[in-house]
Short mmCIF file of C-alpha atoms and ligand atoms in Angstrom, two decimals:
data_model
loop_
_atom_site.label_atom_id
_atom_site.label_comp_id
_atom_site.label_asym_id
_atom_site.label_seq_id
_atom_site.Cartn_x
_atom_site.Cartn_y
_atom_site.Cartn_z
CA MET A 1 56.58 104.50 157.30
CA THR A 2 53.74 106.07 155.33
CA VAL A 3 50.13 105.63 156.37
CA VAL A 4 49.52 103.50 153.31
CA GLY A 5 52.53 101.37 154.15
CA LEU A 6 51.33 100.92 157.70
CA LEU A 7 47.83 99.97 156.58
CA THR A 8 49.27 97.49 154.11
CA LEU A 9 51.42 95.95 156.83
CA LEU A 10 48.47 95.75 159.24
CA ALA A 11 46.28 94.21 156.57
CA ALA A 12 48.97 91.68 155.77
CA CYS A 13 49.35 90.79 159.47
CA SER A 14 45.64 90.43 160.06
CA ALA A 15 45.33 88.33 156.93
CA VAL A 16 48.07 86.01 158.17
CA LEU A 17 46.57 85.86 161.66
CA GLY A 18 43.09 85.41 160.22
CA SER A 19 43.91 82.34 158.21
CA PRO A 20 46.42 80.11 159.96
CA VAL A 21 45.68 77.40 157.42
CA PRO A 22 46.37 78.76 153.94
CA SER A 23 43.59 77.38 151.84
CA GLU A 24 43.56 76.33 148.22
CA GLY A 25 40.34 76.70 146.31
CA PHE A 26 38.65 74.21 144.06
CA ASP A 27 40.18 73.42 140.69
CA ASN A 28 38.34 74.76 137.66
CA GLY A 29 37.43 71.32 136.36
CA THR A 30 35.56 70.48 139.55
CA ILE A 31 33.74 73.81 139.52
CA ALA A 32 32.67 73.22 135.91
CA LYS A 33 31.25 69.79 136.81
CA VAL A 34 29.44 71.10 139.88
CA GLN A 35 27.92 73.86 137.75
CA ALA A 36 26.84 71.51 134.96
CA ASN A 37 25.24 69.14 137.47
CA LEU A 38 23.38 72.01 139.13
CA ALA A 39 21.83 72.94 135.78
CA THR A 40 20.49 69.41 135.34
CA ILE A 41 18.70 69.21 138.71
CA ALA A 42 17.52 72.77 139.50
CA THR A 43 13.79 72.63 138.74
CA HIS A 44 11.83 74.32 141.55
CA SER A 45 11.46 78.09 141.61
CA TRP A 46 13.85 78.64 144.53
CA GLU A 47 16.43 76.29 143.01
CA ILE A 48 16.45 78.17 139.71
CA GLY A 49 16.50 81.52 141.51
CA THR A 50 19.45 80.38 143.58
CA GLU A 51 21.16 79.00 140.47
CA LEU A 52 20.87 82.36 138.70
CA GLU A 53 22.31 84.21 141.70
CA THR A 54 25.10 81.62 141.81
CA LEU A 55 25.95 81.94 138.11
CA THR A 56 26.07 85.72 138.49
CA GLU A 57 28.48 85.57 141.44
CA LEU A 58 30.61 82.87 139.80
CA GLU A 59 30.84 84.02 136.18
CA TRP A 60 29.77 87.67 136.14
CA PRO A 61 30.91 89.00 139.50
CA GLN A 62 30.86 92.61 138.26
CA LEU A 63 27.08 92.28 137.81
CA SER A 64 26.53 90.83 141.29
CA VAL A 65 25.79 92.93 144.35
CA PHE A 66 29.28 92.20 145.70
CA HIS A 67 31.17 94.47 143.27
CA GLY A 68 31.03 98.01 141.98
CA THR A 69 27.77 99.90 142.16
CA VAL A 70 24.24 98.48 142.37
CA PRO A 71 22.74 98.46 139.84
CA PRO A 72 25.71 97.98 137.51
CA PRO A 73 26.04 100.06 134.29
CA ALA A 74 22.98 99.39 132.13
CA GLN A 75 25.11 98.71 129.09
CA LEU A 76 26.76 95.29 129.14
CA PRO A 77 30.42 95.31 128.06
CA THR A 78 29.82 92.65 125.41
CA PRO A 79 26.64 91.17 123.93
CA ASP A 80 27.37 87.76 125.43
CA THR A 81 27.92 89.04 128.98
CA ALA A 82 25.65 87.17 131.39
CA ALA A 83 23.97 85.50 128.42
CA ASP A 84 23.32 82.31 130.40
CA VAL A 85 21.76 84.17 133.33
CA ILE A 86 19.62 86.37 131.11
CA SER A 87 18.40 83.60 128.84
CA LYS A 88 17.42 81.45 131.83
CA ALA A 89 15.74 84.35 133.60
CA THR A 90 13.70 85.28 130.56
CA ALA A 91 12.86 81.83 129.22
CA SER A 92 9.13 81.57 128.80
CA SER A 93 9.31 78.16 130.43
CA ILE A 94 10.58 79.81 133.60
CA VAL A 95 8.82 83.16 133.71
CA HIS A 96 5.57 81.68 132.45
CA ASN A 97 3.49 84.74 132.87
CA ILE A 98 5.86 87.12 131.21
CA THR A 99 3.65 87.81 128.22
CA ASN A 100 0.21 87.50 129.75
CA PHE A 101 0.60 89.38 132.97
CA ALA A 102 -2.63 90.21 134.69
CA GLY A 103 -1.97 92.24 137.79
CA PRO A 104 -0.07 91.21 140.91
CA ALA A 105 1.21 87.65 140.46
CA PRO A 106 4.35 85.64 141.14
CA LEU A 107 6.89 85.28 138.32
CA ILE A 108 6.52 81.50 138.30
CA ASP A 109 4.59 78.83 140.13
CA GLY A 110 6.07 78.45 143.61
CA ASP A 111 4.57 75.18 144.88
CA GLY A 112 2.47 77.10 147.39
CA ALA A 113 5.30 79.38 148.52
CA VAL A 114 5.03 83.18 148.51
CA GLY A 115 8.74 83.83 148.75
CA ASP A 116 10.32 81.30 146.40
CA PRO A 117 9.27 82.69 142.98
CA ALA A 118 10.70 86.08 143.99
CA SER A 119 14.15 84.48 144.09
CA LEU A 120 14.14 84.76 140.29
CA GLY A 121 13.42 88.45 140.52
CA VAL A 122 16.94 89.81 140.75
CA ALA A 123 17.92 88.08 137.50
CA VAL A 124 14.72 89.28 135.81
CA LEU A 125 15.44 92.86 136.94
CA LEU A 126 19.02 92.58 135.70
CA ALA A 127 17.77 91.32 132.33
CA ASN A 128 15.35 94.25 132.09
CA TRP A 129 17.95 96.79 133.17
CA THR A 130 20.54 95.65 130.62
CA ARG A 131 18.22 94.85 127.71
CA THR A 132 18.90 96.55 124.36
CA ASP A 133 15.29 96.83 123.16
CA LEU A 134 14.14 99.64 125.41
CA ASN A 135 10.59 99.35 124.07
CA ASP A 136 10.19 95.89 125.49
CA THR A 137 8.56 96.31 128.90
CA ARG A 138 7.56 92.69 129.44
CA LEU A 139 10.32 91.96 131.96
CA ALA A 140 9.69 95.17 133.87
CA ASN A 141 5.96 94.35 133.99
CA ALA A 142 6.63 90.84 135.26
CA ALA A 143 8.96 92.16 137.99
CA GLU A 144 6.45 94.85 138.93
CA ASP A 145 3.70 92.24 139.26
CA GLN A 146 5.95 90.06 141.42
CA LEU A 147 6.72 92.99 143.72
CA ALA A 148 3.06 94.00 143.94
CA TYR A 149 2.15 90.42 144.81
CA LEU A 150 4.68 90.32 147.64
CA LEU A 151 3.83 93.73 149.05
CA ASN A 152 0.07 93.95 148.48
CA VAL A 153 -1.41 90.47 148.09
CA ALA A 154 0.57 87.93 150.12
CA PRO A 155 -0.71 87.23 153.64
CA ARG A 156 1.13 88.85 156.56
CA THR A 157 1.41 88.72 160.32
CA PRO A 158 -0.39 91.59 162.13
CA ASP A 159 2.97 93.40 162.49
CA GLY A 160 3.79 93.03 158.80
CA ALA A 161 6.02 89.99 158.23
CA ILE A 162 5.14 88.62 154.78
CA SER A 163 4.15 84.95 154.98
CA HIS A 164 6.35 82.40 153.24
CA ARG A 165 3.22 80.39 152.43
CA ILE A 166 0.14 81.31 150.43
CA SER A 167 -2.41 79.15 152.26
CA GLU A 168 -1.67 80.37 155.80
CA VAL A 169 0.59 82.80 157.61
CA GLN A 170 3.77 80.86 158.28
CA LEU A 171 7.34 82.16 158.43
CA TRP A 172 10.28 80.11 157.13
CA ALA A 173 13.93 81.20 157.42
CA ASP A 174 14.26 80.37 153.70
CA PHE A 175 12.17 83.46 152.85
CA VAL A 176 15.02 85.79 153.80
CA TYR A 177 17.12 84.61 150.82
CA MET A 178 14.19 84.53 148.39
CA ALA A 179 12.32 87.82 148.77
CA PRO A 180 14.17 90.66 150.59
CA PRO A 181 17.14 90.65 148.16
CA PHE A 182 14.66 91.09 145.30
CA ILE A 183 12.77 93.91 147.07
CA ALA A 184 16.08 95.68 147.78
CA TYR A 185 17.38 95.22 144.22
CA TYR A 186 14.12 96.60 142.86
CA GLY A 187 14.71 99.64 145.08
CA ALA A 188 18.29 100.07 143.85
CA ILE A 189 17.08 100.24 140.24
CA ALA A 190 14.09 102.47 141.03
CA GLY A 191 16.22 104.96 142.98
CA GLY A 192 14.86 108.10 144.63
CA GLU A 193 12.37 108.10 147.48
CA TYR A 194 10.54 105.08 146.12
CA GLY A 195 13.77 103.10 145.96
CA ALA A 196 14.61 104.09 149.52
CA SER A 197 11.16 102.93 150.66
CA LEU A 198 11.87 99.52 149.15
CA PHE A 199 15.23 99.34 150.98
CA ALA A 200 13.30 100.06 154.15
CA ALA A 201 10.78 97.31 153.28
CA ALA A 202 13.53 94.74 152.61
CA TYR A 203 15.24 95.62 155.88
CA GLU A 204 11.94 95.48 157.77
CA GLN A 205 11.32 91.91 156.57
CA CYS A 206 14.79 90.83 157.76
CA LYS A 207 14.16 92.47 161.12
CA LEU A 208 10.70 90.92 161.55
CA TYR A 209 11.86 87.48 160.48
CA ARG A 210 14.68 87.64 163.02
CA GLN A 211 12.24 88.71 165.74
CA TYR A 212 10.04 85.70 165.02
CA LEU A 213 12.66 83.04 164.27
CA SER A 214 15.66 83.84 166.47
CA ASP A 215 14.98 82.36 169.89
CA GLY A 216 17.69 83.78 172.11
CA SER A 217 20.17 81.02 171.26
CA GLY A 218 21.80 83.16 168.56
CA LEU A 219 20.44 80.73 165.97
CA TRP A 220 17.19 80.85 164.02
CA ARG A 221 14.43 78.28 164.13
CA HIS A 222 13.34 77.00 160.74
CA ILE A 223 9.54 77.49 160.67
CA VAL A 224 7.12 79.25 163.03
CA LEU A 225 3.37 80.09 163.06
CA GLY A 226 0.76 78.29 160.95
CA SER A 227 -0.49 74.73 161.33
CA TRP A 228 2.90 73.13 162.08
CA GLN A 229 6.34 74.29 163.13
CA ASP A 230 9.97 73.25 162.80
CA ASN A 231 11.70 74.68 165.85
CA ASN A 232 15.05 73.07 165.08
CA HIS A 233 18.03 75.26 164.29
CA TRP A 234 18.23 74.01 160.72
CA GLY A 235 21.67 74.60 159.19
CA THR A 236 20.37 75.50 155.75
CA GLY A 237 17.71 77.80 157.25
CA ASN A 238 20.36 79.70 159.18
CA GLY A 239 22.41 79.84 155.97
CA TRP A 240 19.47 81.19 153.94
CA ALA A 241 18.86 83.87 156.58
CA ALA A 242 22.50 84.99 156.85
CA ALA A 243 23.09 84.92 153.08
CA GLY A 244 19.84 86.76 152.35
CA MET A 245 20.64 89.51 154.85
CA LEU A 246 24.11 89.76 153.32
CA ARG A 247 22.67 90.40 149.85
CA VAL A 248 20.31 93.04 151.26
CA PHE A 249 23.27 94.65 153.04
CA GLU A 250 25.38 94.81 149.89
CA THR A 251 22.51 96.01 147.70
CA ILE A 252 21.87 98.97 149.99
CA ALA A 253 25.55 99.62 150.72
CA ARG A 254 26.46 99.83 147.02
CA SER A 255 23.48 101.99 146.05
CA GLY A 256 23.44 105.78 146.27
CA HIS A 257 21.50 105.58 149.54
CA ALA A 258 23.93 103.91 151.92
CA TRP A 259 24.36 107.02 154.05
CA LYS A 260 20.64 107.09 154.87
CA PHE A 261 20.72 103.50 156.10
CA ALA A 262 23.80 103.45 158.34
CA ALA A 263 21.91 102.12 161.37
CA GLU A 264 20.11 99.46 159.32
CA LEU A 265 23.36 98.31 157.70
CA ALA A 266 25.03 98.08 161.11
CA ASN A 267 22.17 95.91 162.39
CA LEU A 268 22.26 93.61 159.37
CA ALA A 269 26.01 93.07 159.86
CA ILE A 270 25.41 92.26 163.54
CA TRP A 271 22.62 89.80 162.72
CA ILE A 272 24.71 88.03 160.09
CA ASP A 273 27.66 87.81 162.46
CA GLU A 274 25.37 86.48 165.19
CA ILE A 275 24.35 83.50 163.06
CA LEU A 276 27.94 82.81 162.03
CA THR A 277 29.28 83.02 165.60
CA HIS A 278 26.66 80.66 166.98
CA SER A 279 26.92 78.23 164.05
CA TRP A 280 30.70 77.88 164.01
CA ALA A 281 30.63 77.31 167.78
CA PHE A 282 29.28 73.87 166.82
CA GLN A 283 31.70 73.20 163.94
CA HIS A 284 33.03 69.66 164.11
CA GLU A 285 36.66 68.51 163.96
CA ASN A 286 36.82 68.11 160.17
CA GLY A 287 35.02 71.39 159.46
CA THR A 288 31.45 70.15 159.01
CA LEU A 289 28.27 71.41 160.61
CA TYR A 290 25.39 69.17 161.52
CA ASN A 291 21.97 69.53 159.93
CA TRP A 292 20.50 70.70 163.22
CA ILE A 293 23.41 72.87 164.13
CA ASP A 294 23.37 72.47 167.91
CA GLN A 295 22.29 68.83 168.14
CA ASP A 296 24.35 65.66 167.93
CA ALA A 297 24.20 62.28 166.24
CA PRO A 298 22.12 60.16 166.20
CA ALA A 299 19.40 62.84 166.44
CA THR A 300 20.97 64.60 163.48
CA PHE A 301 23.74 64.11 160.92
CA THR A 302 26.56 65.85 159.08
CA ASP A 303 25.35 68.30 156.41
CA SER A 304 27.59 69.68 153.68
CA SER A 305 24.97 72.07 152.22
CA SER A 306 24.74 74.38 155.21
CA THR A 307 28.48 74.09 155.83
CA ALA A 308 29.13 75.39 152.30
CA LEU A 309 26.60 78.23 152.48
CA LEU A 310 27.71 79.50 155.89
CA GLY A 311 31.33 79.24 154.69
CA ALA A 312 30.43 81.45 151.72
CA VAL A 313 28.76 84.03 153.97
CA SER A 314 31.83 84.03 156.25
CA PHE A 315 34.24 84.81 153.39
CA ARG A 316 31.92 87.53 152.09
CA LEU A 317 31.44 89.18 155.49
CA ALA A 318 35.22 89.15 156.04
CA THR A 319 35.71 90.80 152.64
CA ILE A 320 33.17 93.51 153.46
CA THR A 321 34.14 94.28 157.05
CA ALA A 322 37.88 93.42 156.89
CA ASN A 323 37.26 91.42 160.07
CA SER A 324 38.66 87.91 159.63
CA VAL A 325 37.22 86.37 162.78
CA HIS A 326 35.19 83.73 160.89
CA VAL A 327 37.83 83.00 158.24
CA PRO A 328 39.51 80.08 160.05
CA SER A 329 36.08 78.39 160.31
CA ALA A 330 35.36 79.19 156.67
CA ASN A 331 38.69 77.68 155.63
CA ARG A 332 37.87 74.51 157.54
CA ALA A 333 34.46 74.46 155.87
CA LEU A 334 36.15 74.84 152.48
CA GLU A 335 38.42 71.90 153.25
CA VAL A 336 35.57 69.56 154.17
CA ILE A 337 33.49 70.67 151.18
CA LYS A 338 36.43 69.94 148.85
CA GLN A 339 36.52 66.43 150.33
CA SER A 340 32.74 66.13 149.96
CA VAL A 341 32.53 66.72 146.19
CA ASP A 342 32.94 63.46 144.31
CA GLU A 343 34.92 63.05 141.09
CA ASP A 344 31.77 63.54 139.00
CA GLY A 345 31.09 66.93 140.60
CA TRP A 346 28.29 65.98 143.02
CA LEU A 347 28.19 67.29 146.59
CA LEU A 348 27.82 64.36 148.99
CA ASN A 349 26.56 64.28 152.61
CA THR A 350 23.71 66.71 151.96
CA VAL A 351 20.43 67.01 153.78
CA ASP A 352 17.43 66.21 151.60
CA PRO A 353 16.27 69.78 150.91
CA GLU A 354 12.62 68.76 150.84
CA THR A 355 12.38 66.79 154.10
CA PHE A 356 14.82 69.01 156.05
CA ASN A 357 15.50 66.13 158.44
CA THR A 358 16.79 63.16 156.42
CA THR A 359 19.93 62.72 154.34
CA SER A 360 19.69 62.71 150.55
CA LEU A 361 19.13 59.14 149.41
CA PRO A 362 22.01 57.37 147.64
CA GLY A 363 22.14 58.59 144.05
CA GLN A 364 20.10 61.71 144.83
CA TYR A 365 21.69 65.11 145.10
CA SER A 366 20.76 68.53 146.42
CA PRO A 367 20.25 71.30 143.84
CA GLU A 368 20.78 73.99 146.47
CA GLY A 369 23.82 72.12 147.80
CA GLN A 370 25.37 72.20 144.31
CA ALA A 371 24.75 75.95 144.21
CA PHE A 372 26.25 76.46 147.68
CA VAL A 373 29.53 74.90 146.54
CA LEU A 374 29.73 77.53 143.79
CA LEU A 375 28.77 80.34 146.18
CA LEU A 376 31.52 79.15 148.54
CA HIS A 377 34.06 79.09 145.73
CA SER A 378 33.09 82.57 144.49
CA ALA A 379 33.16 84.05 148.00
CA TRP A 380 36.56 82.45 148.73
CA ARG A 381 37.95 83.70 145.40
CA ASP A 382 36.77 87.27 146.05
CA PHE A 383 38.10 87.17 149.62
CA GLU A 384 41.52 86.01 148.40
CA ALA A 385 41.56 88.73 145.73
CA SER A 386 40.68 91.41 148.29
CA ARG A 387 43.64 90.40 150.46
CA LYS A 388 46.05 90.92 147.58
CA ILE A 389 45.10 94.57 146.99
C1 NAG B 401 40.47 79.00 136.53
O1 NAG B 401 39.46 79.87 136.02
C2 NAG B 401 39.70 81.24 136.28
C3 NAG B 401 38.49 82.04 135.84
O2 NAG B 401 38.07 81.65 134.55
C4 NAG B 401 40.99 81.68 135.60
O3 NAG B 401 41.26 83.03 135.89
C5 NAG B 401 42.13 80.81 136.11
O4 NAG B 401 43.32 81.12 135.41
C6 NAG B 401 41.81 79.33 135.92
N1 NAG B 401 42.84 78.55 136.59
C7 NAG B 401 43.45 77.55 135.99
C8 NAG B 401 44.48 76.82 136.79
O5 NAG B 401 43.19 77.21 134.83
C1 NAG B 402 0.16 82.86 135.93
O1 NAG B 402 -0.51 83.81 136.76
C2 NAG B 402 -1.78 83.40 137.21
C3 NAG B 402 -2.37 84.51 138.05
O2 NAG B 402 -2.38 85.70 137.33
C4 NAG B 402 -1.64 82.12 138.03
O3 NAG B 402 -2.93 81.66 138.40
C5 NAG B 402 -0.92 81.06 137.22
O4 NAG B 402 -0.67 79.94 138.06
C6 NAG B 402 0.39 81.57 136.69
N1 NAG B 402 1.01 80.58 135.83
C7 NAG B 402 2.17 80.01 136.13
C8 NAG B 402 2.61 78.95 135.18
O5 NAG B 402 2.85 80.34 137.06
C1 NAG B 403 13.62 98.36 133.53
O1 NAG B 403 14.74 98.98 132.96
C2 NAG B 403 14.59 100.38 132.70
C3 NAG B 403 15.86 100.85 132.02
O2 NAG B 403 15.90 100.35 130.73
C4 NAG B 403 14.37 101.11 133.98
O3 NAG B 403 14.17 102.48 133.73
C5 NAG B 403 13.16 100.54 134.68
O4 NAG B 403 13.02 101.16 135.96
C6 NAG B 403 13.33 99.04 134.88
N1 NAG B 403 12.16 98.48 135.49
C7 NAG B 403 12.19 97.86 136.68
C8 NAG B 403 10.91 97.30 137.18
O5 NAG B 403 13.20 97.73 137.32
C1 NAG B 404 10.06 102.02 120.03
O1 NAG B 404 8.81 102.69 120.09
C2 NAG B 404 8.79 103.91 119.35
C3 NAG B 404 7.47 104.62 119.61
O2 NAG B 404 6.41 103.71 119.66
C4 NAG B 404 9.00 103.59 117.88
O3 NAG B 404 9.03 104.79 117.12
C5 NAG B 404 10.35 102.86 117.71
O4 NAG B 404 10.52 102.45 116.37
C6 NAG B 404 10.41 101.65 118.61
N1 NAG B 404 11.75 101.07 118.58
C7 NAG B 404 11.98 99.78 118.39
C8 NAG B 404 13.41 99.35 118.42
O5 NAG B 404 11.08 98.96 118.25
C1 NAG B 405 33.30 64.86 158.94
O1 NAG B 405 33.02 64.38 160.24
C2 NAG B 405 31.69 63.91 160.44
C3 NAG B 405 31.58 63.50 161.87
O2 NAG B 405 31.67 64.64 162.70
C4 NAG B 405 31.39 62.77 159.50
O3 NAG B 405 30.05 62.38 159.63
C5 NAG B 405 31.64 63.21 158.08
O4 NAG B 405 31.50 62.12 157.19
C6 NAG B 405 33.04 63.77 157.92
N1 NAG B 405 33.19 64.30 156.55
C7 NAG B 405 34.17 63.95 155.74
C8 NAG B 405 34.15 64.54 154.38
O5 NAG B 405 35.06 63.21 156.09
C1 NAG B 406 10.92 64.56 159.70
O1 NAG B 406 9.88 65.51 159.82
C2 NAG B 406 8.58 64.99 159.50
C3 NAG B 406 7.60 66.15 159.50
O2 NAG B 406 7.70 66.90 160.68
C4 NAG B 406 8.23 63.92 160.53
O3 NAG B 406 6.96 63.37 160.21
C5 NAG B 406 9.29 62.83 160.46
O4 NAG B 406 9.05 61.88 161.48
C6 NAG B 406 10.68 63.40 160.66
N1 NAG B 406 11.67 62.36 160.40
C7 NAG B 406 12.77 62.23 161.14
C8 NAG B 406 13.70 61.14 160.70
O5 NAG B 406 13.00 62.90 162.13
#
């Protein structure tokens, strides 16, 4: 048998072993409804930023950080490629300050958050990078101001962790999905020594956030420092952290600098795996996680949002590392999420993303939960495609 033949056989065996339950994805009609509903309820900065990342992974995977090189070729294959992402990222109603920039400032109002407006930054950078009018520097200026705000203006801990809040130094797990992927993507486009310094900065934030928020349990607390804390192991917070570190990993790994960051990439993979291992240890019979991962009813309740996001991260990590250890859990998560989307395309059984500790009220839905369904679908699709190579 040839080496290639042997590798193919081994890959086939590990794929079979890795997923005892063959899973079917969502049907396209459901995905279309989930996507349309997301667009109607994503209004806050972090919801729109997450929506744009989601649309990129779902519809324009070649432009996401999970395919090809980062950044992608500057010339889009057709004029309508990523048109929805670009028009949303550049709408004056979203990037308010795009025309009247005045030094370091967030892209958009963030309801008091430092990190959240930066979640729009990757889409703004992509729009700048692929634009056809090379004289138009408004997007680049807006992104530059956002970066300068994060790095030079926002409050920090003495050891350098950038605060998630403007009014006081307070660290939220959410930050890891909102800001470090933008800092890293900025670095990938800048290239050279400056780009490498931004990779180092993105990595440093992940490392510092883990030092502050991980408490020895293998899971991350939600909020530390400042005038109040949330020491619970919030499912969505752990999902934000793992998914944010994953995007930083892929941005660096697919840039021209991966070889300089081997140790950092290895650590990021370990930290992502750590969250997955300790989350799925608490996975319930039907595949769900609870909102506070390691607590039980009645103190907490079933939460589909975090189940979907951590499922997405599991499929992605398996695709990257060819290690399928979390795939059975991800398949079970996929099954319960399929059962949790109603016929109108709304994800049910979500935590209220603004209280963190109550369920969404009847008739109210979670914008980030809608996005997580699409991230799960995209990650599952790409994992399945990678197994067929
Ligand atoms: C679902 O959508 C994908 C991507 O657009 C397409 O490749 C696939 O053929 C569609 N599946 C069905 C059953 O229509
Ligand atoms: C625009 O930026 C300024 C600071 O330069 C800020 O005070 C203002 O809130 C921003 N506007 C919006 C809509 O975000
Ligand atoms: C904007 O895109 C141009 C390429 O057209 C690139 O040279 C520049 O670095 C980009 N700016 C930022 C801030 O990424
Ligand atoms: C870009 O700027 C240059 C120099 O200012 C000018 O000659 C050229 O016409 C501009 N191009 C476009 C497309 O506006
Ligand atoms: C899954 O099980 C939990 C109890 O562990 C329950 O609260 C939840 O409703 C179930 N989800 C579905 C979709 O059946
Ligand atoms: C949720 O958290 C808020 C703020 O910490 C607290 O006031 C409230 O009692 C909590 N509610 C539940 C149901 O635990």
